[in-house]
Amino acid sequence: MPILRQAFALQALHELGRLAPDLARVRAQRSLEASLQSLREACLTTLGMELDTLTLFDARSVVRLFAHAEQARILAHLMDERARTLAEHGDYVGALSDTVYAGQLLACSRQRFGVQRDAGAAEALERELPKPGP
């Protein structure tokens, strides 16, 4: 069973890497609702869970749902992307809230999975996400 969980986490990372350019493109089009919908779909695709539902719970409870640190990193990345989107549309309070939540997810991930596994998750995420252009 752990092998299946690891395969699921790796597939989620690959999927996020595939979706990342689309998320940035939609955010650049300046359509708030389209950007938020794109993030919701990315969360469903990568984690199999609804973003709006996950954000109703505290970070510690959400991280407990995950079997791998990579999943917490993916959600933190999606929350960071949502914060950027909200900030670009002038919702600085919402952006700050999402940024804090992303940080809490990472802290809880380190607490649950340990620094080594969380660092490995960060490296895996870094490999999958495309490098930002100039």
C-alpha positions as CSV (number, residue, x, y, z in Angstrom):
1,M,0.0,0.0,0.0
2,P,2.8,2.6,0.7
3,I,4.0,2.1,-2.9
4,L,0.6,3.1,-4.2
5,R,0.5,6.1,-2.0
6,Q,4.0,7.2,-3.2
7,A,2.9,6.6,-6.8
8,F,-0.2,8.8,-6.2
9,A,2.0,11.6,-4.7
10,L,4.4,11.4,-7.6
11,Q,1.6,11.5,-10.1
12,A,0.2,14.6,-8.3
13,L,3.5,16.3,-8.6
14,H,3.7,15.5,-12.3
15,E,0.2,16.8,-12.8
16,L,0.9,20.1,-10.9
17,G,4.0,20.6,-13.1
18,R,1.8,20.1,-16.2
19,L,-0.8,22.5,-14.9
20,A,1.5,25.3,-13.5
21,P,1.9,27.2,-16.8
22,D,-1.8,27.2,-17.3
23,L,-2.4,28.5,-13.8
24,A,0.1,31.4,-14.5
25,R,-1.5,32.1,-17.9
26,V,-5.0,32.3,-16.5
27,R,-3.8,34.5,-13.6
28,A,-2.1,36.8,-16.2
29,Q,-5.4,37.2,-18.1
30,R,-6.7,39.2,-15.1
31,S,-9.9,37.2,-14.7
32,L,-10.3,36.5,-11.0
33,E,-13.1,34.0,-11.2
34,A,-11.4,32.0,-14.0
35,S,-8.1,32.0,-12.0
36,L,-9.9,30.8,-8.8
37,Q,-11.8,28.1,-10.8
38,S,-8.5,27.0,-12.4
39,L,-7.0,26.6,-8.9
40,R,-10.0,24.6,-7.7
41,E,-9.6,22.3,-10.7
42,A,-5.9,21.9,-10.2
43,C,-6.5,20.9,-6.5
44,L,-9.1,18.3,-7.6
45,T,-6.7,17.0,-10.3
46,T,-3.6,16.8,-8.1
47,L,-4.9,15.9,-4.7
48,G,-8.4,14.6,-5.4
49,M,-9.9,17.0,-2.9
50,E,-11.8,20.3,-3.2
51,L,-9.7,23.4,-2.4
52,D,-12.6,25.3,-0.9
53,T,-13.3,22.4,1.5
54,L,-9.7,22.0,2.5
55,T,-9.4,25.7,3.4
56,L,-12.3,25.4,5.8
57,F,-10.0,23.4,8.2
58,D,-6.9,24.4,10.0
59,A,-3.6,23.5,8.5
60,R,-2.7,20.8,11.0
61,S,-6.0,18.9,10.3
62,V,-5.5,19.1,6.6
63,V,-1.9,17.9,6.8
64,R,-3.1,14.9,8.8
65,L,-5.2,13.9,5.8
66,F,-2.1,13.5,3.7
67,A,0.1,10.4,3.5
68,H,3.1,12.2,2.0
69,A,4.8,15.6,2.6
70,E,4.5,16.2,-1.2
71,Q,0.8,16.5,-0.9
72,A,1.1,19.3,1.7
73,R,3.7,21.0,-0.5
74,I,1.3,20.9,-3.4
75,L,-1.5,22.4,-1.4
76,A,0.9,25.1,-0.1
77,H,1.9,25.9,-3.7
78,L,-1.8,26.2,-4.7
79,M,-2.5,28.5,-1.8
80,D,0.5,30.6,-2.7
81,E,-0.8,30.9,-6.3
82,R,-4.2,31.8,-5.0
83,A,-2.6,34.5,-2.8
84,R,-0.8,36.0,-5.9
85,T,-4.1,36.0,-7.8
86,L,-6.0,37.7,-5.0
87,A,-3.2,40.3,-4.6
88,E,-3.2,41.1,-8.3
89,H,-7.0,41.8,-7.9
90,G,-6.5,44.0,-4.9
91,D,-7.7,41.6,-2.2
92,Y,-4.6,42.0,0.0
93,V,-6.4,40.7,3.1
94,G,-7.3,37.5,1.4
95,A,-3.8,37.2,-0.1
96,L,-2.2,37.6,3.3
97,S,-4.6,35.0,4.7
98,D,-3.7,32.5,2.0
99,T,0.0,33.2,2.4
100,V,-0.2,32.6,6.1
101,Y,-2.2,29.4,5.5
102,A,0.5,28.2,3.1
103,G,3.1,28.8,5.7
104,Q,1.1,26.9,8.3
105,L,0.8,24.0,5.9
106,L,4.6,23.8,5.5
107,A,5.2,24.1,9.2
108,C,2.7,21.4,10.0
109,S,4.2,19.2,7.2
110,R,7.6,19.5,8.8
111,Q,6.1,18.7,12.2
112,R,4.3,15.7,10.9
113,F,6.7,14.3,8.4
114,G,10.0,15.6,9.7
115,V,12.4,18.1,8.1
116,Q,14.1,15.5,5.9
117,R,10.9,14.3,4.2
118,D,9.6,17.8,3.9
119,A,12.9,18.9,2.3
120,G,12.7,16.0,-0.1
121,A,9.1,17.0,-0.9
122,A,10.4,20.6,-1.6
123,E,13.1,19.2,-4.0
124,A,10.5,17.0,-5.8
125,L,8.2,19.9,-6.2
126,E,11.0,22.1,-7.5
127,R,11.9,19.5,-10.1
128,E,8.4,19.2,-11.4
129,L,7.4,22.9,-11.6
130,P,8.6,24.8,-14.7
131,K,11.1,27.5,-14.1
132,P,9.7,31.0,-14.3
133,G,10.5,32.9,-17.4
134,P,12.3,36.3,-17.7
